[in-house]
PDB file of N, CA and C in Angstrom:
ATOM      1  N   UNK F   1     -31.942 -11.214 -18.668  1.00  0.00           N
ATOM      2  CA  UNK F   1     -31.901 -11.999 -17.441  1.00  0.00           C
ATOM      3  C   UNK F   1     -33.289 -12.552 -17.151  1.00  0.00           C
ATOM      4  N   UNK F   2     -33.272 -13.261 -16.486  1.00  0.00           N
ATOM      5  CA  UNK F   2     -34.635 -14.250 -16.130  1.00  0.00           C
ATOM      6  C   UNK F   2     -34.957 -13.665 -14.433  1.00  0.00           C
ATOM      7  N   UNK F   3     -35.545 -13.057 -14.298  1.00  0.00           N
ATOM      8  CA  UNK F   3     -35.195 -12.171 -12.997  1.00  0.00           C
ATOM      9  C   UNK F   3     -36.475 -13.231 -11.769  1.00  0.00           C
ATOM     10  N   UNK F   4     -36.749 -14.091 -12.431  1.00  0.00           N
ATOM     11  CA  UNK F   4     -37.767 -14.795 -10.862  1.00  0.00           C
ATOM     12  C   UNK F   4     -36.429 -16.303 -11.154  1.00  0.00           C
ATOM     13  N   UNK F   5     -35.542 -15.971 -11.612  1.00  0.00           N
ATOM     14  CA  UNK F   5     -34.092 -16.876 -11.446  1.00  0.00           C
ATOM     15  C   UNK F   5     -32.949 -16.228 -10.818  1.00  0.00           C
ATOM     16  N   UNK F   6     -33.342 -15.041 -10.145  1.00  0.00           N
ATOM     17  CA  UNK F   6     -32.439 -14.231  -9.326  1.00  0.00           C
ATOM     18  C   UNK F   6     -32.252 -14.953  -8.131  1.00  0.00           C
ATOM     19  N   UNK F   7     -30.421 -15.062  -7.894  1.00  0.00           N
ATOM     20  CA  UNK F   7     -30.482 -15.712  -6.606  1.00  0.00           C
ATOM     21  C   UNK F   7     -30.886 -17.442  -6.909  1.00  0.00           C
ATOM     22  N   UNK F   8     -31.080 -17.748  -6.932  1.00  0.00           N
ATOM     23  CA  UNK F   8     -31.503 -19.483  -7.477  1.00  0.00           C
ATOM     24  C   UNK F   8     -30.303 -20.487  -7.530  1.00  0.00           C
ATOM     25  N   UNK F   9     -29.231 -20.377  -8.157  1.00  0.00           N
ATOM     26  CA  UNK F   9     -28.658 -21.227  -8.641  1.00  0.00           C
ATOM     27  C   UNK F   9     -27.275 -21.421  -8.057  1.00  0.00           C
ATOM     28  N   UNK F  10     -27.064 -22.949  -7.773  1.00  0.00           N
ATOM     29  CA  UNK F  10     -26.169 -22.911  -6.715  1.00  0.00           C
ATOM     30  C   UNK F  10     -24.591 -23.368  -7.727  1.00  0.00           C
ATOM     31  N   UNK F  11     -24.879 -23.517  -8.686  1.00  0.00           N
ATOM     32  CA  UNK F  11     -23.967 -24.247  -9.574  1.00  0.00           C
ATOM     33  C   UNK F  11     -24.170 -23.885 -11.006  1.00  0.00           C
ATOM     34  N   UNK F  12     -22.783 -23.520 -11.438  1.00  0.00           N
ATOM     35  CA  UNK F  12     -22.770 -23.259 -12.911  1.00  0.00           C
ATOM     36  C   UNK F  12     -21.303 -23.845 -13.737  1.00  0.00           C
ATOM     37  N   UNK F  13     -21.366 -24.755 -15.013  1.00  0.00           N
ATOM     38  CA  UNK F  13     -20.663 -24.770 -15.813  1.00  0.00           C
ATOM     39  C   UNK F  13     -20.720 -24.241 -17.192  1.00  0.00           C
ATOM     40  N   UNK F  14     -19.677 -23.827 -17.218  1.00  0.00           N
ATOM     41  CA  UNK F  14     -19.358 -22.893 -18.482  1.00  0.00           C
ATOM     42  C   UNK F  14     -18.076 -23.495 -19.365  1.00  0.00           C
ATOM     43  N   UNK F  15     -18.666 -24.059 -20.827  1.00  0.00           N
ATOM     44  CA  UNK F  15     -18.136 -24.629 -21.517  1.00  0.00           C
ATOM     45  C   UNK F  15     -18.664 -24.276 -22.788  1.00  0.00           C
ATOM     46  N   UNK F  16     -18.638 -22.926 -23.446  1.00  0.00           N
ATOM     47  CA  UNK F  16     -19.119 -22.877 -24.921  1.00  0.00           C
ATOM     48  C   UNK F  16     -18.067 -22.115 -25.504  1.00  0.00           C
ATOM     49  N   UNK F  17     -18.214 -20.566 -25.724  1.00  0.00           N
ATOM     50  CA  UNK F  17     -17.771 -20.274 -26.425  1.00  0.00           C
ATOM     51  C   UNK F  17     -15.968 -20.314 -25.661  1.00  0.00           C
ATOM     52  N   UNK F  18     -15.377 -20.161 -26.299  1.00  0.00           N
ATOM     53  CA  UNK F  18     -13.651 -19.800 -26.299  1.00  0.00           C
ATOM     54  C   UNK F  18     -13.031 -18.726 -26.606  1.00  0.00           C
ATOM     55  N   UNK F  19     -13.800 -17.715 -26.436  1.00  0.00           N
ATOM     56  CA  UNK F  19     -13.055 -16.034 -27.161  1.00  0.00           C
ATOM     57  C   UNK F  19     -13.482 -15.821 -25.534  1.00  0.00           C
ATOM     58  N   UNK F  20     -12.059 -15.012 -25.602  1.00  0.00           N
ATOM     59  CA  UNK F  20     -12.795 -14.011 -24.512  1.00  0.00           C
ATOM     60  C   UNK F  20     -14.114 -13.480 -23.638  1.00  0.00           C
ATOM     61  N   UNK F  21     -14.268 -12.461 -25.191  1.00  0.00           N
ATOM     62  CA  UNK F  21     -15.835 -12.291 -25.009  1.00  0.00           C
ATOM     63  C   UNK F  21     -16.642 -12.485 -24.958  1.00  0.00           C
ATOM     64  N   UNK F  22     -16.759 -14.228 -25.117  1.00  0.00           N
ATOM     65  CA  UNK F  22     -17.365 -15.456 -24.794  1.00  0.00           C
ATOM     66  C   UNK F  22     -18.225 -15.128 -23.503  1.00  0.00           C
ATOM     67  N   UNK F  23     -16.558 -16.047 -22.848  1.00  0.00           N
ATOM     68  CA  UNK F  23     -16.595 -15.602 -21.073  1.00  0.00           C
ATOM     69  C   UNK F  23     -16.927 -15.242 -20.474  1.00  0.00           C
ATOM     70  N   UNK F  24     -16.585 -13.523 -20.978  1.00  0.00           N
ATOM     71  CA  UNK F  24     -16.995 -12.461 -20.219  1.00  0.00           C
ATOM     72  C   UNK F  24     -18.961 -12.274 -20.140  1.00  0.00           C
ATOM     73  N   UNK F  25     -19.216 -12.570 -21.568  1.00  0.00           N
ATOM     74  CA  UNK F  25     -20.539 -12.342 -21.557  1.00  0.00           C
ATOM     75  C   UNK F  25     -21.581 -13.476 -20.949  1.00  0.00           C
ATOM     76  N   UNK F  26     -21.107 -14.921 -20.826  1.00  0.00           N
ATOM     77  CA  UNK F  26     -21.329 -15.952 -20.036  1.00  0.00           C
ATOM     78  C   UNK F  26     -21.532 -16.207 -18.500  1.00  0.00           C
ATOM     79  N   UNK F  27     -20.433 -15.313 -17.991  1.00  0.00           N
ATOM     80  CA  UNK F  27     -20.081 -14.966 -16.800  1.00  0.00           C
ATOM     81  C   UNK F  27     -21.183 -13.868 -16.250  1.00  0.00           C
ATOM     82  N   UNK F  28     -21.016 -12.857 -16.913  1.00  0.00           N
ATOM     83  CA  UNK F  28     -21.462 -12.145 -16.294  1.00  0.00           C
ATOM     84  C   UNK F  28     -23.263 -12.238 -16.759  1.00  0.00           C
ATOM     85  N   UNK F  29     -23.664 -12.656 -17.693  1.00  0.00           N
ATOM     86  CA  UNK F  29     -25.301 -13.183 -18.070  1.00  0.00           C
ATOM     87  C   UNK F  29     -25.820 -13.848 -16.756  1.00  0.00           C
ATOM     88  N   UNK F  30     -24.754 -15.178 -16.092  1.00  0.00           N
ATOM     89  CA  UNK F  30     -25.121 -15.755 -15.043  1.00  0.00           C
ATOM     90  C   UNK F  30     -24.930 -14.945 -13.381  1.00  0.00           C
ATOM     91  N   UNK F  31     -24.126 -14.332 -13.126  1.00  0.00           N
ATOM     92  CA  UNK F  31     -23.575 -13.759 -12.212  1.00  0.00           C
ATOM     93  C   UNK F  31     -24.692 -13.375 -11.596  1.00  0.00           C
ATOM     94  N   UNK F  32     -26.057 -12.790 -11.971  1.00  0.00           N
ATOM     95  CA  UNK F  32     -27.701 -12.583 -11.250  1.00  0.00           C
ATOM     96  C   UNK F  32     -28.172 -13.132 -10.827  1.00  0.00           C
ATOM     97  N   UNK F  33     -27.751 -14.754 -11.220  1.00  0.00           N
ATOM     98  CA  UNK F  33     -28.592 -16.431 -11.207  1.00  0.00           C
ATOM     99  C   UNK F  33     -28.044 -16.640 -10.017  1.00  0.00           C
ATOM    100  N   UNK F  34     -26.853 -16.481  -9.632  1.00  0.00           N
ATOM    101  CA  UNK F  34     -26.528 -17.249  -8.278  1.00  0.00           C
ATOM    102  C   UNK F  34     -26.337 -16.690  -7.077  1.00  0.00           C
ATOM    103  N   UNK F  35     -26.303 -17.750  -6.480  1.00  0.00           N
ATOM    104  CA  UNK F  35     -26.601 -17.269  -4.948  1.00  0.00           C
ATOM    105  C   UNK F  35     -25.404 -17.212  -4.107  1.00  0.00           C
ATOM    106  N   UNK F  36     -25.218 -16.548  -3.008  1.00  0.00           N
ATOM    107  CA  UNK F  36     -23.742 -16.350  -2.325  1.00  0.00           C
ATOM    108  C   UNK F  36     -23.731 -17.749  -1.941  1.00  0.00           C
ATOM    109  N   UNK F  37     -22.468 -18.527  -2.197  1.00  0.00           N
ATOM    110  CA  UNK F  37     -21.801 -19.703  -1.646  1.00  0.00           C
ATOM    111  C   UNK F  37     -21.764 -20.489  -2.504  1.00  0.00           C
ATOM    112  N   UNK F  38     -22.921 -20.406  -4.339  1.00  0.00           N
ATOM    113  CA  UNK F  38     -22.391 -21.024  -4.857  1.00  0.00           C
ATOM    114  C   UNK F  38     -21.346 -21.170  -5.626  1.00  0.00           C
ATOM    115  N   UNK F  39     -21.170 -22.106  -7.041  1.00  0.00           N
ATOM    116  CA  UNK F  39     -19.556 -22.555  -7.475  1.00  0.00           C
ATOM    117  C   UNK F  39     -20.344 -22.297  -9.221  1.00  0.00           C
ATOM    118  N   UNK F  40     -18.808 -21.609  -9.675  1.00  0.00           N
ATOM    119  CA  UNK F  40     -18.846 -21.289 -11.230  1.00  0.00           C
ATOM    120  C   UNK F  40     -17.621 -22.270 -11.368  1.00  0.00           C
ATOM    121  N   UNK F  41     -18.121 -22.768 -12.585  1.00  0.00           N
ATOM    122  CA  UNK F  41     -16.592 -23.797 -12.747  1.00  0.00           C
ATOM    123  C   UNK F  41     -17.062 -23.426 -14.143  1.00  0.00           C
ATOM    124  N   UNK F  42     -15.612 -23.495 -14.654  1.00  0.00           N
ATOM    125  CA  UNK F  42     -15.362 -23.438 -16.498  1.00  0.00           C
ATOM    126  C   UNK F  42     -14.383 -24.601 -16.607  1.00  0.00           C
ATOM    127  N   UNK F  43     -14.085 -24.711 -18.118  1.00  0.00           N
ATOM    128  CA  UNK F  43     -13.291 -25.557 -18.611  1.00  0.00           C
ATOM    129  C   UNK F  43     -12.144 -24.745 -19.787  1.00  0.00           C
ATOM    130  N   UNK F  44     -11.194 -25.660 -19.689  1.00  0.00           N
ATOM    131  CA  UNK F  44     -10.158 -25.031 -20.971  1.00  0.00           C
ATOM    132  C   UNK F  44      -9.338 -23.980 -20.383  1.00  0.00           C
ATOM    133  N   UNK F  45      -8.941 -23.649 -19.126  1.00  0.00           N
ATOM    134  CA  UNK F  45      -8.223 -22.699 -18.676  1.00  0.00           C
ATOM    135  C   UNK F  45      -7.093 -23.087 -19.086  1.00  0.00           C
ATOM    136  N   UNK F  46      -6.191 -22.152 -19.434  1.00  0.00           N
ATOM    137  CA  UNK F  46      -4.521 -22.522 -19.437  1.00  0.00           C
ATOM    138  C   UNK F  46      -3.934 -21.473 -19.107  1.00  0.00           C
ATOM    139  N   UNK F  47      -4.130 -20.388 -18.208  1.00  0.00           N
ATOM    140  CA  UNK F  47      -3.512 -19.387 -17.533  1.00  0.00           C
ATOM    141  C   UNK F  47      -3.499 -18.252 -18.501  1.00  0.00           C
ATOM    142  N   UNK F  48      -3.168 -17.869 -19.527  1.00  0.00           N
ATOM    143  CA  UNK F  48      -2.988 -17.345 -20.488  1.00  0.00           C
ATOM    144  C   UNK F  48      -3.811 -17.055 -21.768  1.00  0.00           C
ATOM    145  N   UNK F  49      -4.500 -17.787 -21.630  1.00  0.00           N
ATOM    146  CA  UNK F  49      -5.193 -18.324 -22.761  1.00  0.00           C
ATOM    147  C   UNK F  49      -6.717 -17.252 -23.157  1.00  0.00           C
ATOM    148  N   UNK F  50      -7.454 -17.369 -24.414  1.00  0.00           N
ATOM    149  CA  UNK F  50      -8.569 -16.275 -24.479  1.00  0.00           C
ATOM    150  C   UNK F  50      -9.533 -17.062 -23.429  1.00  0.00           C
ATOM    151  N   UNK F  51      -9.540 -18.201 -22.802  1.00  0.00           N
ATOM    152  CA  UNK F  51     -10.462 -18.142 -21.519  1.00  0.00           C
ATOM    153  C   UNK F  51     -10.136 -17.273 -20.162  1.00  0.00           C
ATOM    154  N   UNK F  52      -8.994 -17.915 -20.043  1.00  0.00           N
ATOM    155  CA  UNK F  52      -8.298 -17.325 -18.947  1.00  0.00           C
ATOM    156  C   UNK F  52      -8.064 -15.880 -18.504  1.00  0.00           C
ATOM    157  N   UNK F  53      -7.821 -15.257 -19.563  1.00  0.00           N
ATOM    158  CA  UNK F  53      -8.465 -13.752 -19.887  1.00  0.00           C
ATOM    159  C   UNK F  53      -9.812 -13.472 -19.933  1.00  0.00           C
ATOM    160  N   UNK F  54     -10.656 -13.995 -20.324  1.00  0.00           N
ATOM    161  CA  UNK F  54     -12.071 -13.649 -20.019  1.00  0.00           C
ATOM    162  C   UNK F  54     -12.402 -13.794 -18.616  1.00  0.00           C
ATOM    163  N   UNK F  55     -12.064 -14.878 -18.050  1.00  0.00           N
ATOM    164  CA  UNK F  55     -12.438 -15.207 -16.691  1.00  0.00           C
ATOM    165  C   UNK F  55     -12.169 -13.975 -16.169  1.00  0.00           C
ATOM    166  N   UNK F  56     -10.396 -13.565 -15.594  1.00  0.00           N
ATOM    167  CA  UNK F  56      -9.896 -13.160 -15.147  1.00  0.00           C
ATOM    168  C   UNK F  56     -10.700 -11.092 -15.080  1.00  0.00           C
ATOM    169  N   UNK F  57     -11.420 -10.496 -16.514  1.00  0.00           N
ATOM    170  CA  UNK F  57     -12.039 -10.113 -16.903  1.00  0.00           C
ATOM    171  C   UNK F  57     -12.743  -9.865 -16.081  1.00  0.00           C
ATOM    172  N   UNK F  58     -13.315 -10.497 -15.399  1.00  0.00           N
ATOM    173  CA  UNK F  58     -14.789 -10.560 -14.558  1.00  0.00           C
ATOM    174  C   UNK F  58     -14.515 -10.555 -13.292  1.00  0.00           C
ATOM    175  N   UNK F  59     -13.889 -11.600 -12.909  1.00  0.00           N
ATOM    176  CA  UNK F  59     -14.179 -12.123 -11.457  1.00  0.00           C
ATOM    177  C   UNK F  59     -12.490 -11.951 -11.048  1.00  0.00           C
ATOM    178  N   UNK F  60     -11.852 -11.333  -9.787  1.00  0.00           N
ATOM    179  CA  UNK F  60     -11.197 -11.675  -8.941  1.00  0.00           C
ATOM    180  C   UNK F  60     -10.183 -12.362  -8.930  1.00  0.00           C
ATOM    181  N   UNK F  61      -9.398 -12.381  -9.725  1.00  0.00           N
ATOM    182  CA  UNK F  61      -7.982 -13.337 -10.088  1.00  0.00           C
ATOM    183  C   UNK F  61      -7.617 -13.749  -8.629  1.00  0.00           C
ATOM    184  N   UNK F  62      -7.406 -13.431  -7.641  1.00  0.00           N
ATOM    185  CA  UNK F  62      -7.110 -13.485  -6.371  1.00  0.00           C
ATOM    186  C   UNK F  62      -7.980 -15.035  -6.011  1.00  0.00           C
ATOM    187  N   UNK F  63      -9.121 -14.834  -6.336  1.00  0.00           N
ATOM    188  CA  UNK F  63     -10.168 -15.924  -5.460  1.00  0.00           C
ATOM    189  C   UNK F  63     -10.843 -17.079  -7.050  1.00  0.00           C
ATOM    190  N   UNK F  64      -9.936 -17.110  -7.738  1.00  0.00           N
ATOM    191  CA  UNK F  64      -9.797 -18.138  -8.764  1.00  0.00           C
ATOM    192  C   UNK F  64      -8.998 -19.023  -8.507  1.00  0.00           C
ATOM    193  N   UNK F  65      -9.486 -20.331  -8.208  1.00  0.00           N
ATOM    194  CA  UNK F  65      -8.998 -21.513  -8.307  1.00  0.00           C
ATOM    195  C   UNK F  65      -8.638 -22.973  -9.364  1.00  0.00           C
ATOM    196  N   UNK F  66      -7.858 -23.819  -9.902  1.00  0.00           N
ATOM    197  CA  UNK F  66      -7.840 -24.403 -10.707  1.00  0.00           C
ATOM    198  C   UNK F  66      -7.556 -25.882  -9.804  1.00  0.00           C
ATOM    199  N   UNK F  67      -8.307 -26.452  -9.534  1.00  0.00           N
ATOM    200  CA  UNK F  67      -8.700 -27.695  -8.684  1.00  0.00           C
ATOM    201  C   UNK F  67      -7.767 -29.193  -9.006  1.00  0.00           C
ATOM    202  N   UNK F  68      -8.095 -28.927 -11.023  1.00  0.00           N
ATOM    203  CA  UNK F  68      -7.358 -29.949 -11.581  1.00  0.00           C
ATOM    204  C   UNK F  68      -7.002 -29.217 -12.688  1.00  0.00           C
ATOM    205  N   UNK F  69      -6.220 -29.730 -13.440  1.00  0.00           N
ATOM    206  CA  UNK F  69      -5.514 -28.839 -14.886  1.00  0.00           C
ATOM    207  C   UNK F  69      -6.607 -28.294 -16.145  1.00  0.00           C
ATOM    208  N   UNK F  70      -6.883 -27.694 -16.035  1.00  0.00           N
ATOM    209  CA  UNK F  70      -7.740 -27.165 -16.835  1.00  0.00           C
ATOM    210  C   UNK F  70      -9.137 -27.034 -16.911  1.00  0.00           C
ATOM    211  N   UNK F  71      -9.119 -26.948 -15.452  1.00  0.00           N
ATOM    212  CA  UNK F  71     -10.517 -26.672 -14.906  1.00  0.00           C
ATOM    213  C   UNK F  71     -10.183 -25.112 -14.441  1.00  0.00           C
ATOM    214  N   UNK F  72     -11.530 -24.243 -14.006  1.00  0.00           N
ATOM    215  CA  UNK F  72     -11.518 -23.148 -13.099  1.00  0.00           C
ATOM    216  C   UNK F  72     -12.482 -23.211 -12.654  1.00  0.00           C
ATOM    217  N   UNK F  73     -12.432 -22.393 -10.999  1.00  0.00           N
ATOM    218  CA  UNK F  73     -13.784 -22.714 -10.356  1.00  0.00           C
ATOM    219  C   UNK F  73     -13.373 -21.007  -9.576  1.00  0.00           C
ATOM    220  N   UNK F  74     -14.737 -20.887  -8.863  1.00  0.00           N
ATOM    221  CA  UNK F  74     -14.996 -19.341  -8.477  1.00  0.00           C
ATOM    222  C   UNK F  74     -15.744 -19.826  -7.556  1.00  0.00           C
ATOM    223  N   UNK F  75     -15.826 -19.311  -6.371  1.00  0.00           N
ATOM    224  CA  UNK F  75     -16.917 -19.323  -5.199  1.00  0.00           C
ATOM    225  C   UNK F  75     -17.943 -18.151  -5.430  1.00  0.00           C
ATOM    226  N   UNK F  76     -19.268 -18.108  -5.395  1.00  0.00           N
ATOM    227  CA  UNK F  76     -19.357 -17.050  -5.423  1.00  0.00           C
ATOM    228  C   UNK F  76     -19.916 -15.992  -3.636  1.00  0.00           C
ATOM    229  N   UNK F  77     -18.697 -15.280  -3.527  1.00  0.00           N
ATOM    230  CA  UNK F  77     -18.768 -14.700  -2.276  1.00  0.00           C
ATOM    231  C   UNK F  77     -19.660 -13.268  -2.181  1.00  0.00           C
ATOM    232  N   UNK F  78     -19.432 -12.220  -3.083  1.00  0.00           N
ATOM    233  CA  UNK F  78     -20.215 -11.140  -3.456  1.00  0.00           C
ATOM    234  C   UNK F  78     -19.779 -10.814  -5.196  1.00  0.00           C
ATOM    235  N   UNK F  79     -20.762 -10.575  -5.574  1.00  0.00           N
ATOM    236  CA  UNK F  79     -20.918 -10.296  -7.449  1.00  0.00           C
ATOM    237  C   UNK F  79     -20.012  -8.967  -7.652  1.00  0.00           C
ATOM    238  N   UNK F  80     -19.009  -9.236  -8.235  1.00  0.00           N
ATOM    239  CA  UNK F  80     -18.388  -8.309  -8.892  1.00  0.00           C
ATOM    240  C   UNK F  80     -18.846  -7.603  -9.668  1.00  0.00           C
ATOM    241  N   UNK F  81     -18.541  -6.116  -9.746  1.00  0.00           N
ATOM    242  CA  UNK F  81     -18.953  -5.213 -10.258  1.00  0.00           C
ATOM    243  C   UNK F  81     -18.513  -5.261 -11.775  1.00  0.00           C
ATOM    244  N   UNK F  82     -19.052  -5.174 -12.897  1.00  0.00           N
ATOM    245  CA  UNK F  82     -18.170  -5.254 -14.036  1.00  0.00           C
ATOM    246  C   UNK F  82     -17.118  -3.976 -14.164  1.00  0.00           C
ATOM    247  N   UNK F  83     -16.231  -4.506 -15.037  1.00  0.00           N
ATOM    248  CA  UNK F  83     -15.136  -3.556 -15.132  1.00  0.00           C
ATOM    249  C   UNK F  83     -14.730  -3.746 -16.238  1.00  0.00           C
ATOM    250  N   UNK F  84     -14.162  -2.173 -16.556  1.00  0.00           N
ATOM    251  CA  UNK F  84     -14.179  -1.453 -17.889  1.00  0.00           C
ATOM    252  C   UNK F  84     -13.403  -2.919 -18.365  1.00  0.00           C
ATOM    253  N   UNK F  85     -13.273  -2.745 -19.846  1.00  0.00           N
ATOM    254  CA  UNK F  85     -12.729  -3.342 -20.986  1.00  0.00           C
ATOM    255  C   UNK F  85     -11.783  -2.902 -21.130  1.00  0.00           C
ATOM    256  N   UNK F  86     -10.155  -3.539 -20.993  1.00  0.00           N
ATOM    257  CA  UNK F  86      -8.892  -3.059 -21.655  1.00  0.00           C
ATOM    258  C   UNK F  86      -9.119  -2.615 -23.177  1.00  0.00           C
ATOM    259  N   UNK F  87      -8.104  -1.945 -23.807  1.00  0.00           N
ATOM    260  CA  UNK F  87      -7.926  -2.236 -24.977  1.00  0.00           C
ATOM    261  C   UNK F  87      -6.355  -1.785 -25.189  1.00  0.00           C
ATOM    262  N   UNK F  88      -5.824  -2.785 -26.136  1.00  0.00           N
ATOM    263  CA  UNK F  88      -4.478  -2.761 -26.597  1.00  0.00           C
ATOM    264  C   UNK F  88      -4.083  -1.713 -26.905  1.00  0.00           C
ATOM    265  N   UNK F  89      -2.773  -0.967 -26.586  1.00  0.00           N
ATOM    266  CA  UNK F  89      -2.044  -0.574 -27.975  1.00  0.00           C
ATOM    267  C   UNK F  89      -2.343   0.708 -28.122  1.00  0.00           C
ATOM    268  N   UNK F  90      -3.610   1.342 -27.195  1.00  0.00           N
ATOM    269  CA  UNK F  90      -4.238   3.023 -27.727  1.00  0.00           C
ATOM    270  C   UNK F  90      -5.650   2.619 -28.570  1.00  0.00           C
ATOM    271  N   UNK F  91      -6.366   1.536 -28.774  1.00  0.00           N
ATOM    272  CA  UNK F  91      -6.953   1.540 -29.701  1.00  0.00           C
ATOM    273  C   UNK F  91      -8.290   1.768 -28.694  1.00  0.00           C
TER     274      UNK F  91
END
């Protein structure tokens, strides 16, 4: 983290990787950077999808919004705590 970028940033797009763990690690790398009230927007959501699962991963399914089709956006109100990692199946 860039820690004299704590709090700073009022706006973030997120458009690289497409795995999951992409996301998750995208998301939450920035999640220090911003400041209460600003906006995380991603791209490529399709509800289902390895974004959509990453997102969902992180932040608040409840307070996830999709504005236009395949956009996602997040307010950020207070930083979610990370949370454990599913894993399939018993593995």
């Amino acid at each position: 983290m860039l820690p004299h970028m704590k709090d700073k940033l009022d706006f973030v797009w997120i458009d690289d990787g497409h795995a999951e763990e992409d996301l998750r690690r995208d998301i939450t790398s920035f999640l220090p950077l911003m400041r209460k009230g600003s906006q995380l927007f991603g791209h490529d959501w399709d509800g289902n999808n390895d974004v959509a699962r990453g997102v969902k991963s992180v932040l608040p399914e409840s307070q996830i919004s999709i504005p236009v089709p395949r956009l996602w956006q997040w307010t950020v109100q207070d930083i979610p705590q990370a949370q454990p990692r599913t894993t399939c199946c018993g593995r």
